[in-house]
Amino acid sequence: MQLFEHNPIKIYNSLSGKKETFTPIETGYVGMYVCGPTVYSNVHLGNVRTFMSFDMVFRYLKHLGYKVRYVRNITDAGHLENDADAGEDKITKKARLEQIEPMEVVQRYTVDFHNILNTFNFLPPSIEPTATGHIIEQIELISTIIENGFGYEVNGSVYFDVHKFNETHEYGKLSKRKLEDLIHNTRELDGQSDKRNPQDFALWKRAEPQHIMRWPSPWSDGFPGWHLECTAMSTKYLGEQFDIHGGGMDLKFPHHECEIAQNEAAKGKSPVNYWMHANMLELNGQRMSKSTGNTVNPDELLSGNNDFFSKAYAPSVIRFFIAQSSYRSVLDLTNDGLLASEKGFYRLMDAVNLLEKLEVSKASTININAWRQSCYDAMNDDFNSPILIANLFEAAKYINQIKEGKETISAEDLATLTNTMNIFVFDVLGLENVVKNDSGTDKLTGAVNVLIKLRQEARANKDFALSDKIRDELAEAGILLKDGKDGTTYSVN
């Protein structure tokens, strides 16, 4: 019997606005799609928080025995500035400013994205498709939408007719917006006058002469709309209807709303049974913003090279900090919060590392099985990682009491306790066992992580001489790198 058979999960479904018992379309199998990054800049911590939430969901579903197909895309074309239907492509703009090819931008920041996620011990998705790799599928999808009467072509561009769609469907049901209440965009933008209505959105855009990224289509040489790619790729790999679609709260409208409309217009079906949205990450009580300077990227947080935090933090400390808040809550990143999380993290690691040193007795004075079930109950309740962590700290208290002789534990219960701690600390939360060392380990970790990232970039660029040089010189200094399927770790001789 698989664990999922007696661990029913409740998921907060953004579509219904309530928790619902999770019932996959096919028993034992889960299809999950999460909107990935637009690779025009370094991944920011808000993205990391979102992807970390769904990494935890992925890990827990796998632990329960589900066969999970996790699809997370890479947006490498079609995402225009300000999430609009007109203006300049974000990747093309970056390429123009740096005077390089757009695909150089894509490669550079895709590598950065993977490096950062490896640093934070993410599991890779099952499939990671790109928008540019699925142009044919997107063209076919547009043709179907036009044939079904919900799309129209004007001057080589194709738009989705929101008002026509709303006559027989409900546009706005995910974001709980009424079409008549939506604010009309009256700005004079390129191509805006081609639309029948301001609420219509682009399925295909005719490329202006200066637009570098373009593909032939029945309507023009151009590029697909941003919303279209996720509809094309999610349904290609997960089917016309699948179990879970995730992303950041900022994508609920218009991106996910448009995905629903496109799928219903093309396939006649609502594509997703459970919509999940991770909430925003703030910095010192304010929204992160590059324009105001209230932002910090992952490398700066890991190295300590920033103006907001008093020290560098290990990746697992940051991961632990994020897990201490529900994925649906706004999370405020502060120096005090990280310091407190660091203390808690190392206290938890100390307890885990004590397990193998505990002495056993004939009988236990604590109910380990009830505690174990409380860990599952927490995760079964919409992946409630804060409650799970509270339960793990309860176990840490037990462990210290057993060490001090205040409680006793049988060999069987100790095996259960050890197994459960390893499952939830390492397999589900994705933490790594880092031992606190007051002789400068934090600074060392930050410095070594920077060198590991430089080595990963060198390997991605096929500069193996530099990659080997970094590894060998670290080894000479007594720092050994170990490459594994989940990234690179280090140990000190």
Short mmCIF file of C-alpha atoms in Angstrom, two decimals:
data_model
loop_
_atom_site.label_atom_id
_atom_site.label_comp_id
_atom_site.label_asym_id
_atom_site.label_seq_id
_atom_site.Cartn_x
_atom_site.Cartn_y
_atom_site.Cartn_z
CA MET A 1 0.00 0.00 0.00
CA GLN A 2 1.36 3.41 -0.98
CA LEU A 3 1.44 6.18 1.61
CA PHE A 4 -0.96 8.33 -0.40
CA GLU A 5 -3.71 5.76 0.13
CA HIS A 6 -4.04 6.69 3.79
CA ASN A 7 -2.78 10.29 3.61
CA PRO A 8 -5.50 12.32 1.85
CA ILE A 9 -4.25 15.82 1.05
CA LYS A 10 -6.27 19.00 1.15
CA ILE A 11 -5.15 21.71 -1.27
CA TYR A 12 -6.27 25.33 -1.24
CA ASN A 13 -7.68 25.73 -4.74
CA SER A 14 -7.49 29.32 -5.98
CA LEU A 15 -10.31 28.56 -8.40
CA SER A 16 -12.85 27.70 -5.70
CA GLY A 17 -11.26 29.79 -2.94
CA LYS A 18 -11.29 26.92 -0.44
CA LYS A 19 -9.42 23.80 0.59
CA GLU A 20 -10.42 20.71 -1.36
CA THR A 21 -9.51 17.06 -0.98
CA PHE A 22 -6.95 16.24 -3.65
CA THR A 23 -8.14 13.54 -6.03
CA PRO A 24 -5.81 13.07 -9.00
CA ILE A 25 -7.30 12.38 -12.42
CA GLU A 26 -5.50 9.04 -12.53
CA THR A 27 -4.98 7.18 -9.27
CA GLY A 28 -1.34 7.16 -8.22
CA TYR A 29 -0.26 9.72 -10.83
CA VAL A 30 0.03 13.52 -10.60
CA GLY A 31 0.54 16.01 -13.41
CA MET A 32 1.86 19.36 -12.17
CA TYR A 33 2.79 22.42 -14.20
CA VAL A 34 4.54 25.47 -12.74
CA CYS A 35 5.25 28.67 -14.66
CA GLY A 36 9.01 29.06 -14.90
CA PRO A 37 11.19 32.17 -15.28
CA THR A 38 11.54 34.62 -18.13
CA VAL A 39 15.29 34.34 -18.60
CA TYR A 40 16.31 37.96 -19.22
CA SER A 41 17.98 38.65 -15.85
CA ASN A 42 19.31 36.91 -12.76
CA VAL A 43 16.67 34.98 -10.88
CA HIS A 44 15.43 36.97 -7.88
CA LEU A 45 14.49 35.78 -4.42
CA GLY A 46 10.77 36.12 -5.06
CA ASN A 47 11.13 33.57 -7.86
CA VAL A 48 13.21 31.36 -5.58
CA ARG A 49 10.47 31.45 -2.93
CA THR A 50 7.82 30.40 -5.47
CA PHE A 51 9.86 27.59 -6.99
CA MET A 52 10.94 26.42 -3.53
CA SER A 53 7.29 26.09 -2.49
CA PHE A 54 6.54 23.84 -5.44
CA ASP A 55 9.79 21.92 -4.97
CA MET A 56 8.45 21.04 -1.51
CA VAL A 57 5.08 20.02 -3.00
CA PHE A 58 6.90 17.88 -5.58
CA ARG A 59 9.03 16.26 -2.88
CA TYR A 60 6.07 15.44 -0.65
CA LEU A 61 3.95 13.97 -3.45
CA LYS A 62 6.90 11.78 -4.46
CA HIS A 63 7.40 10.71 -0.86
CA LEU A 64 3.77 9.62 -0.65
CA GLY A 65 4.38 7.33 -3.60
CA TYR A 66 2.76 9.31 -6.40
CA LYS A 67 4.38 9.11 -9.81
CA VAL A 68 4.70 12.84 -10.51
CA ARG A 69 5.30 14.45 -13.87
CA TYR A 70 6.46 17.93 -12.95
CA VAL A 71 6.70 20.34 -15.88
CA ARG A 72 8.31 23.76 -15.36
CA ASN A 73 8.87 25.88 -18.44
CA ILE A 74 11.49 28.38 -19.52
CA THR A 75 10.10 31.55 -21.13
CA ASP A 76 12.64 32.54 -23.77
CA ALA A 77 10.42 34.56 -26.13
CA GLY A 78 7.20 36.53 -26.27
CA HIS A 79 7.15 38.09 -22.79
CA LEU A 80 6.87 41.82 -23.44
CA GLU A 81 7.66 44.63 -21.02
CA ASN A 82 5.08 45.29 -18.27
CA ASP A 83 3.40 41.97 -19.18
CA ALA A 84 1.69 43.85 -22.01
CA ASP A 85 0.69 42.97 -25.58
CA ALA A 86 2.82 45.72 -27.05
CA GLY A 87 6.27 47.09 -26.55
CA GLU A 88 9.64 45.36 -26.54
CA ASP A 89 10.39 41.74 -25.74
CA LYS A 90 12.23 41.56 -22.38
CA ILE A 91 14.93 39.28 -23.79
CA THR A 92 15.34 41.26 -26.98
CA LYS A 93 15.70 44.47 -24.97
CA LYS A 94 18.42 42.93 -22.82
CA ALA A 95 20.22 41.70 -25.93
CA ARG A 96 20.04 45.17 -27.49
CA LEU A 97 21.37 46.86 -24.37
CA GLU A 98 24.28 44.41 -24.05
CA GLN A 99 24.82 44.14 -27.83
CA ILE A 100 24.64 40.36 -27.88
CA GLU A 101 22.33 37.79 -29.47
CA PRO A 102 19.00 37.14 -27.69
CA MET A 103 19.88 33.48 -27.30
CA GLU A 104 23.07 34.49 -25.50
CA VAL A 105 20.85 36.26 -22.99
CA VAL A 106 18.69 33.15 -22.73
CA GLN A 107 21.68 30.87 -22.20
CA ARG A 108 23.36 33.11 -19.63
CA TYR A 109 20.33 33.49 -17.41
CA THR A 110 19.08 29.93 -17.83
CA VAL A 111 22.46 28.76 -16.52
CA ASP A 112 22.17 31.25 -13.64
CA PHE A 113 18.67 29.99 -12.86
CA HIS A 114 19.83 26.37 -12.70
CA ASN A 115 22.90 27.24 -10.64
CA ILE A 116 20.86 29.09 -8.04
CA LEU A 117 18.29 26.31 -7.77
CA ASN A 118 21.07 23.72 -7.44
CA THR A 119 22.61 25.80 -4.65
CA PHE A 120 19.31 25.66 -2.78
CA ASN A 121 19.05 21.88 -3.28
CA PHE A 122 16.08 21.83 -5.66
CA LEU A 123 15.02 18.65 -7.40
CA PRO A 124 14.97 19.09 -11.19
CA PRO A 125 11.54 18.97 -12.85
CA SER A 126 10.55 15.98 -14.97
CA ILE A 127 10.41 18.15 -18.11
CA GLU A 128 11.67 21.69 -18.67
CA PRO A 129 10.35 22.85 -22.06
CA THR A 130 11.08 26.21 -23.69
CA ALA A 131 8.73 28.54 -25.52
CA THR A 132 10.98 28.69 -28.59
CA GLY A 133 11.02 24.89 -28.73
CA HIS A 134 7.23 24.77 -29.09
CA ILE A 135 6.41 27.36 -31.77
CA ILE A 136 4.65 24.77 -33.94
CA GLU A 137 2.37 23.70 -31.09
CA GLN A 138 1.51 27.33 -30.37
CA ILE A 139 0.67 28.05 -34.02
CA GLU A 140 -1.60 24.97 -34.10
CA LEU A 141 -3.32 26.13 -30.91
CA ILE A 142 -3.95 29.60 -32.37
CA SER A 143 -5.43 28.06 -35.52
CA THR A 144 -7.85 26.01 -33.43
CA ILE A 145 -8.90 29.05 -31.38
CA ILE A 146 -9.58 31.00 -34.60
CA GLU A 147 -11.54 28.08 -36.09
CA ASN A 148 -13.68 27.93 -32.94
CA GLY A 149 -14.55 31.62 -33.30
CA PHE A 150 -12.59 33.04 -30.39
CA GLY A 151 -9.61 34.53 -32.21
CA TYR A 152 -9.24 37.09 -34.98
CA GLU A 153 -6.39 38.34 -37.15
CA VAL A 154 -5.62 42.00 -37.80
CA ASN A 155 -2.60 43.18 -39.80
CA GLY A 156 -0.69 39.97 -39.18
CA SER A 157 -1.38 39.84 -35.43
CA VAL A 158 -3.91 37.51 -33.80
CA TYR A 159 -5.93 38.40 -30.73
CA PHE A 160 -8.19 36.47 -28.38
CA ASP A 161 -11.75 37.83 -28.39
CA VAL A 162 -12.48 38.07 -24.67
CA HIS A 163 -15.98 39.50 -25.11
CA LYS A 164 -17.01 36.74 -27.53
CA PHE A 165 -15.58 34.13 -25.18
CA ASN A 166 -17.44 35.62 -22.21
CA GLU A 167 -20.79 35.14 -23.97
CA THR A 168 -20.59 31.38 -23.40
CA HIS A 169 -17.83 31.07 -20.77
CA GLU A 170 -16.70 32.93 -17.68
CA TYR A 171 -13.61 35.07 -18.18
CA GLY A 172 -12.29 36.11 -14.76
CA LYS A 173 -13.42 33.11 -12.72
CA LEU A 174 -9.93 32.42 -11.33
CA SER A 175 -9.13 36.00 -10.29
CA LYS A 176 -12.78 36.69 -9.34
CA ARG A 177 -12.96 39.66 -11.73
CA LYS A 178 -15.97 40.63 -13.77
CA LEU A 179 -15.26 41.58 -17.35
CA GLU A 180 -17.34 44.75 -17.07
CA ASP A 181 -15.31 45.85 -14.05
CA LEU A 182 -11.89 45.47 -15.63
CA ILE A 183 -10.01 48.71 -16.12
CA HIS A 184 -9.60 49.56 -19.78
CA ASN A 185 -6.07 50.20 -20.92
CA THR A 186 -6.31 53.40 -22.93
CA ARG A 187 -2.61 54.00 -23.48
CA GLU A 188 -1.59 54.48 -27.07
CA LEU A 189 0.63 51.48 -27.67
CA ASP A 190 1.88 49.81 -30.81
CA GLY A 191 -0.85 47.52 -32.11
CA GLN A 192 -3.35 48.56 -29.45
CA SER A 193 -5.80 49.98 -31.99
CA ASP A 194 -5.88 46.62 -33.78
CA LYS A 195 -7.85 45.09 -30.94
CA ARG A 196 -11.62 44.96 -31.03
CA ASN A 197 -11.64 45.53 -27.27
CA PRO A 198 -8.94 46.63 -24.81
CA GLN A 199 -9.38 43.39 -22.83
CA ASP A 200 -8.42 41.22 -25.81
CA PHE A 201 -4.93 39.75 -25.56
CA ALA A 202 -2.37 38.72 -28.14
CA LEU A 203 -2.04 35.16 -29.34
CA TRP A 204 0.43 36.07 -32.08
CA LYS A 205 2.22 39.35 -32.73
CA ARG A 206 3.52 40.48 -36.10
CA ALA A 207 7.18 41.37 -35.68
CA GLU A 208 8.29 44.88 -36.52
CA PRO A 209 11.37 45.12 -38.77
CA GLN A 210 13.70 45.68 -35.81
CA HIS A 211 12.36 42.69 -33.85
CA ILE A 212 15.05 39.99 -33.86
CA MET A 213 13.15 36.96 -32.52
CA ARG A 214 10.61 35.96 -35.16
CA TRP A 215 9.14 32.87 -36.74
CA PRO A 216 6.99 32.26 -39.85
CA SER A 217 3.29 31.64 -39.32
CA PRO A 218 0.10 31.65 -41.44
CA TRP A 219 -0.49 35.25 -40.33
CA SER A 220 2.95 36.90 -40.40
CA ASP A 221 6.55 36.57 -39.39
CA GLY A 222 6.21 37.17 -35.70
CA PHE A 223 6.20 35.60 -32.26
CA PRO A 224 3.64 34.02 -29.90
CA GLY A 225 1.94 35.77 -27.03
CA TRP A 226 3.27 35.19 -23.54
CA HIS A 227 0.09 33.53 -22.23
CA LEU A 228 -0.07 31.05 -25.08
CA GLU A 229 3.15 29.18 -24.41
CA CYS A 230 2.04 27.76 -21.06
CA THR A 231 -1.24 26.51 -22.51
CA ALA A 232 0.61 24.80 -25.36
CA MET A 233 3.32 23.19 -23.25
CA SER A 234 1.23 22.18 -20.23
CA THR A 235 -1.37 20.38 -22.35
CA LYS A 236 1.25 18.78 -24.60
CA TYR A 237 2.99 17.07 -21.70
CA LEU A 238 0.17 16.69 -19.18
CA GLY A 239 -2.95 16.35 -21.33
CA GLU A 240 -5.96 18.57 -21.99
CA GLN A 241 -6.84 18.33 -18.30
CA PHE A 242 -4.30 17.85 -15.52
CA ASP A 243 -4.10 17.97 -11.75
CA ILE A 244 -2.12 20.96 -10.45
CA HIS A 245 -1.02 24.28 -11.94
CA GLY A 246 1.21 26.47 -9.80
CA GLY A 247 2.87 29.85 -9.95
CA GLY A 248 3.28 33.14 -8.16
CA MET A 249 0.29 35.15 -6.99
CA ASP A 250 1.23 37.85 -9.50
CA LEU A 251 0.47 35.45 -12.37
CA LYS A 252 -3.15 34.78 -11.38
CA PHE A 253 -4.28 37.69 -13.55
CA PRO A 254 -3.92 38.02 -16.43
CA HIS A 255 -1.56 35.12 -17.19
CA HIS A 256 -3.40 32.20 -15.62
CA GLU A 257 -6.79 33.66 -16.41
CA CYS A 258 -5.79 33.77 -20.06
CA GLU A 259 -4.50 30.20 -19.90
CA ILE A 260 -7.93 29.00 -18.78
CA ALA A 261 -9.66 30.97 -21.54
CA GLN A 262 -7.31 29.69 -24.24
CA ASN A 263 -7.74 26.08 -23.19
CA GLU A 264 -11.52 26.30 -22.95
CA ALA A 265 -11.67 28.06 -26.32
CA ALA A 266 -9.47 25.45 -28.01
CA LYS A 267 -10.34 22.23 -26.19
CA GLY A 268 -13.73 22.97 -24.66
CA LYS A 269 -12.37 21.97 -21.25
CA SER A 270 -11.13 23.76 -18.16
CA PRO A 271 -7.49 22.64 -18.08
CA VAL A 272 -6.66 22.38 -14.38
CA ASN A 273 -8.37 20.86 -11.35
CA TYR A 274 -6.29 22.57 -8.64
CA TRP A 275 -4.76 26.03 -9.05
CA MET A 276 -2.08 26.83 -6.46
CA HIS A 277 -0.49 30.26 -5.96
CA ALA A 278 2.54 31.14 -3.84
CA ASN A 279 2.42 34.56 -2.24
CA MET A 280 4.85 37.46 -2.46
CA LEU A 281 8.22 37.97 -0.79
CA GLU A 282 8.86 41.35 0.84
CA LEU A 283 12.13 42.90 2.02
CA ASN A 284 11.96 44.72 5.36
CA GLY A 285 8.21 45.20 5.11
CA GLN A 286 8.18 46.58 1.58
CA ARG A 287 7.71 45.03 -1.82
CA MET A 288 10.97 44.11 -3.51
CA SER A 289 11.65 46.54 -6.33
CA LYS A 290 14.69 47.18 -8.48
CA SER A 291 13.52 50.74 -9.16
CA THR A 292 13.59 51.69 -5.46
CA GLY A 293 16.70 49.67 -4.62
CA ASN A 294 14.73 47.58 -2.13
CA THR A 295 15.96 44.29 -3.51
CA VAL A 296 18.61 41.65 -2.89
CA ASN A 297 19.48 38.74 -5.15
CA PRO A 298 20.32 35.20 -3.98
CA ASP A 299 24.08 35.56 -4.55
CA GLU A 300 24.20 38.69 -2.42
CA LEU A 301 22.32 36.97 0.38
CA LEU A 302 24.56 33.89 0.22
CA SER A 303 27.79 35.91 0.14
CA GLY A 304 26.76 38.63 2.60
CA ASN A 305 27.67 41.26 0.01
CA ASN A 306 24.62 43.51 0.44
CA ASP A 307 23.36 46.51 2.41
CA PHE A 308 20.48 44.77 4.21
CA PHE A 309 21.89 41.85 6.17
CA SER A 310 24.59 41.61 8.80
CA LYS A 311 26.17 38.39 7.51
CA ALA A 312 26.13 35.65 4.90
CA TYR A 313 23.65 32.81 5.26
CA ALA A 314 23.95 29.18 4.23
CA PRO A 315 21.48 28.06 1.52
CA SER A 316 19.70 25.67 3.88
CA VAL A 317 19.21 28.46 6.42
CA ILE A 318 17.43 30.52 3.77
CA ARG A 319 15.43 27.49 2.69
CA PHE A 320 14.47 26.85 6.31
CA PHE A 321 13.44 30.50 6.74
CA ILE A 322 11.14 30.26 3.71
CA ALA A 323 9.61 26.98 4.91
CA GLN A 324 8.70 28.56 8.26
CA SER A 325 5.95 30.49 6.48
CA SER A 326 2.99 29.02 4.58
CA TYR A 327 3.44 29.27 0.83
CA ARG A 328 0.16 31.21 0.71
CA SER A 329 1.35 33.90 3.16
CA VAL A 330 3.26 37.08 2.38
CA LEU A 331 6.80 36.52 3.66
CA ASP A 332 8.88 39.43 4.96
CA LEU A 333 12.63 38.92 4.61
CA THR A 334 14.44 40.67 7.46
CA ASN A 335 17.82 40.42 9.16
CA ASP A 336 16.23 39.57 12.51
CA GLY A 337 14.07 36.91 10.87
CA LEU A 338 17.05 35.27 9.20
CA LEU A 339 19.12 35.37 12.40
CA ALA A 340 16.31 33.67 14.29
CA SER A 341 15.88 31.09 11.55
CA GLU A 342 19.59 30.38 11.55
CA LYS A 343 19.51 29.61 15.28
CA GLY A 344 16.48 27.39 14.81
CA PHE A 345 18.02 25.61 11.85
CA TYR A 346 21.21 24.71 13.69
CA ARG A 347 19.22 23.65 16.76
CA LEU A 348 17.30 21.26 14.52
CA MET A 349 20.51 19.95 12.91
CA ASP A 350 22.04 19.41 16.35
CA ALA A 351 19.04 17.28 17.31
CA VAL A 352 19.21 15.25 14.09
CA ASN A 353 22.89 14.59 14.66
CA LEU A 354 22.21 13.43 18.22
CA LEU A 355 19.92 10.62 17.07
CA GLU A 356 22.67 8.11 16.43
CA LYS A 357 24.14 8.76 19.88
CA LEU A 358 20.98 8.11 21.89
CA GLU A 359 20.76 5.14 24.22
CA VAL A 360 17.72 2.90 23.95
CA SER A 361 15.55 1.46 26.69
CA LYS A 362 13.04 -1.35 26.88
CA ALA A 363 10.12 1.05 26.63
CA SER A 364 9.37 4.59 25.45
CA THR A 365 7.89 7.32 27.59
CA ILE A 366 6.78 9.30 24.52
CA ASN A 367 4.34 8.38 21.75
CA ILE A 368 6.47 8.45 18.62
CA ASN A 369 3.77 7.10 16.29
CA ALA A 370 1.34 9.87 17.24
CA TRP A 371 4.08 12.44 16.68
CA ARG A 372 4.95 10.89 13.31
CA GLN A 373 1.33 11.13 12.19
CA SER A 374 1.23 14.79 13.24
CA CYS A 375 3.99 15.46 10.71
CA TYR A 376 1.93 13.87 7.95
CA ASP A 377 -1.19 15.68 9.13
CA ALA A 378 0.61 19.02 8.77
CA MET A 379 1.73 18.35 5.20
CA ASN A 380 -1.65 16.86 4.29
CA ASP A 381 -3.23 20.17 5.29
CA ASP A 382 -2.27 22.20 2.21
CA PHE A 383 1.47 21.50 2.69
CA ASN A 384 1.57 23.34 6.01
CA SER A 385 5.34 23.53 6.47
CA PRO A 386 5.20 25.90 9.52
CA ILE A 387 3.20 23.32 11.50
CA LEU A 388 5.50 20.56 10.27
CA ILE A 389 8.52 22.52 11.53
CA ALA A 390 6.83 23.07 14.90
CA ASN A 391 6.42 19.28 15.11
CA LEU A 392 10.08 18.78 14.20
CA PHE A 393 11.09 21.10 17.04
CA GLU A 394 8.89 19.05 19.34
CA ALA A 395 10.95 16.04 18.30
CA ALA A 396 14.15 18.00 18.91
CA LYS A 397 12.93 18.60 22.47
CA TYR A 398 12.27 14.85 22.87
CA ILE A 399 15.76 14.05 21.58
CA ASN A 400 17.43 16.37 24.07
CA GLN A 401 15.29 15.02 26.91
CA ILE A 402 16.26 11.45 25.99
CA LYS A 403 19.92 12.47 25.93
CA GLU A 404 19.57 14.02 29.39
CA GLY A 405 17.79 10.92 30.74
CA LYS A 406 14.48 12.70 31.29
CA GLU A 407 12.67 10.53 28.74
CA THR A 408 13.31 7.01 27.40
CA ILE A 409 12.90 5.46 23.96
CA SER A 410 12.83 1.89 22.69
CA ALA A 411 14.99 0.70 19.81
CA GLU A 412 11.92 0.36 17.59
CA ASP A 413 10.71 3.88 18.37
CA LEU A 414 14.19 5.31 17.89
CA ALA A 415 14.28 3.78 14.41
CA THR A 416 10.87 5.34 13.68
CA LEU A 417 11.96 8.71 15.04
CA THR A 418 15.20 8.68 13.03
CA ASN A 419 13.44 7.62 9.83
CA THR A 420 10.73 10.26 10.22
CA MET A 421 13.18 13.07 10.97
CA ASN A 422 15.24 12.17 7.91
CA ILE A 423 12.13 12.03 5.72
CA PHE A 424 10.72 15.40 6.69
CA VAL A 425 13.94 17.37 7.31
CA PHE A 426 15.87 16.21 4.26
CA ASP A 427 13.52 14.54 1.75
CA VAL A 428 10.46 16.79 2.12
CA LEU A 429 11.83 20.16 3.27
CA GLY A 430 14.96 19.66 1.19
CA LEU A 431 17.35 20.87 3.89
CA GLU A 432 20.97 19.78 3.98
CA ASN A 433 22.80 18.72 7.12
CA VAL A 434 25.11 21.63 7.92
CA VAL A 435 26.93 21.59 11.26
CA LYS A 436 27.30 24.93 13.01
CA ASN A 437 30.90 25.97 13.54
CA ASP A 438 31.68 29.22 15.31
CA SER A 439 35.12 29.54 13.72
CA GLY A 440 34.00 31.32 10.62
CA THR A 441 32.02 28.59 8.85
CA ASP A 442 29.34 31.02 7.72
CA LYS A 443 31.84 33.20 5.89
CA LEU A 444 33.57 30.14 4.48
CA THR A 445 30.26 28.77 3.21
CA GLY A 446 29.47 32.04 1.49
CA ALA A 447 32.90 32.20 -0.14
CA VAL A 448 32.87 28.57 -1.27
CA ASN A 449 29.34 28.95 -2.70
CA VAL A 450 30.57 31.84 -4.83
CA LEU A 451 33.43 29.67 -6.13
CA ILE A 452 31.06 26.76 -6.77
CA LYS A 453 28.83 29.06 -8.81
CA LEU A 454 31.81 30.35 -10.80
CA ARG A 455 32.86 26.75 -11.45
CA GLN A 456 29.35 25.83 -12.61
CA GLU A 457 29.36 28.76 -15.00
CA ALA A 458 32.77 27.73 -16.31
CA ARG A 459 31.55 24.20 -16.95
CA ALA A 460 28.40 25.49 -18.67
CA ASN A 461 30.63 27.59 -20.94
CA LYS A 462 32.88 24.53 -21.54
CA ASP A 463 35.81 26.29 -19.87
CA PHE A 464 36.96 23.06 -18.24
CA ALA A 465 40.44 24.38 -17.53
CA LEU A 466 39.02 27.05 -15.21
CA SER A 467 36.55 24.56 -13.71
CA ASP A 468 39.37 22.15 -12.86
CA LYS A 469 41.57 24.96 -11.55
CA ILE A 470 38.89 26.07 -9.06
CA ARG A 471 38.36 22.48 -7.88
CA ASP A 472 42.07 21.67 -7.60
CA GLU A 473 43.06 24.86 -5.79
CA LEU A 474 40.21 24.44 -3.32
CA ALA A 475 41.41 20.87 -2.73
CA GLU A 476 44.91 22.13 -2.03
CA ALA A 477 43.39 24.44 0.59
CA GLY A 478 41.64 21.46 2.18
CA ILE A 479 38.18 22.09 0.71
CA LEU A 480 36.88 19.12 -1.29
CA LEU A 481 34.05 19.59 -3.81
CA LYS A 482 31.64 16.76 -4.48
CA ASP A 483 29.41 16.82 -7.58
CA GLY A 484 26.12 14.98 -7.20
CA LYS A 485 22.81 14.75 -9.02
CA ASP A 486 21.37 17.48 -6.77
CA GLY A 487 24.30 19.90 -7.15
CA THR A 488 27.75 20.47 -5.68
CA THR A 489 28.58 20.23 -1.98
CA TYR A 490 31.83 20.65 -0.11
CA SER A 491 33.64 19.25 2.89
CA VAL A 492 36.64 20.53 4.82
CA ASN A 493 39.61 18.24 5.54
#
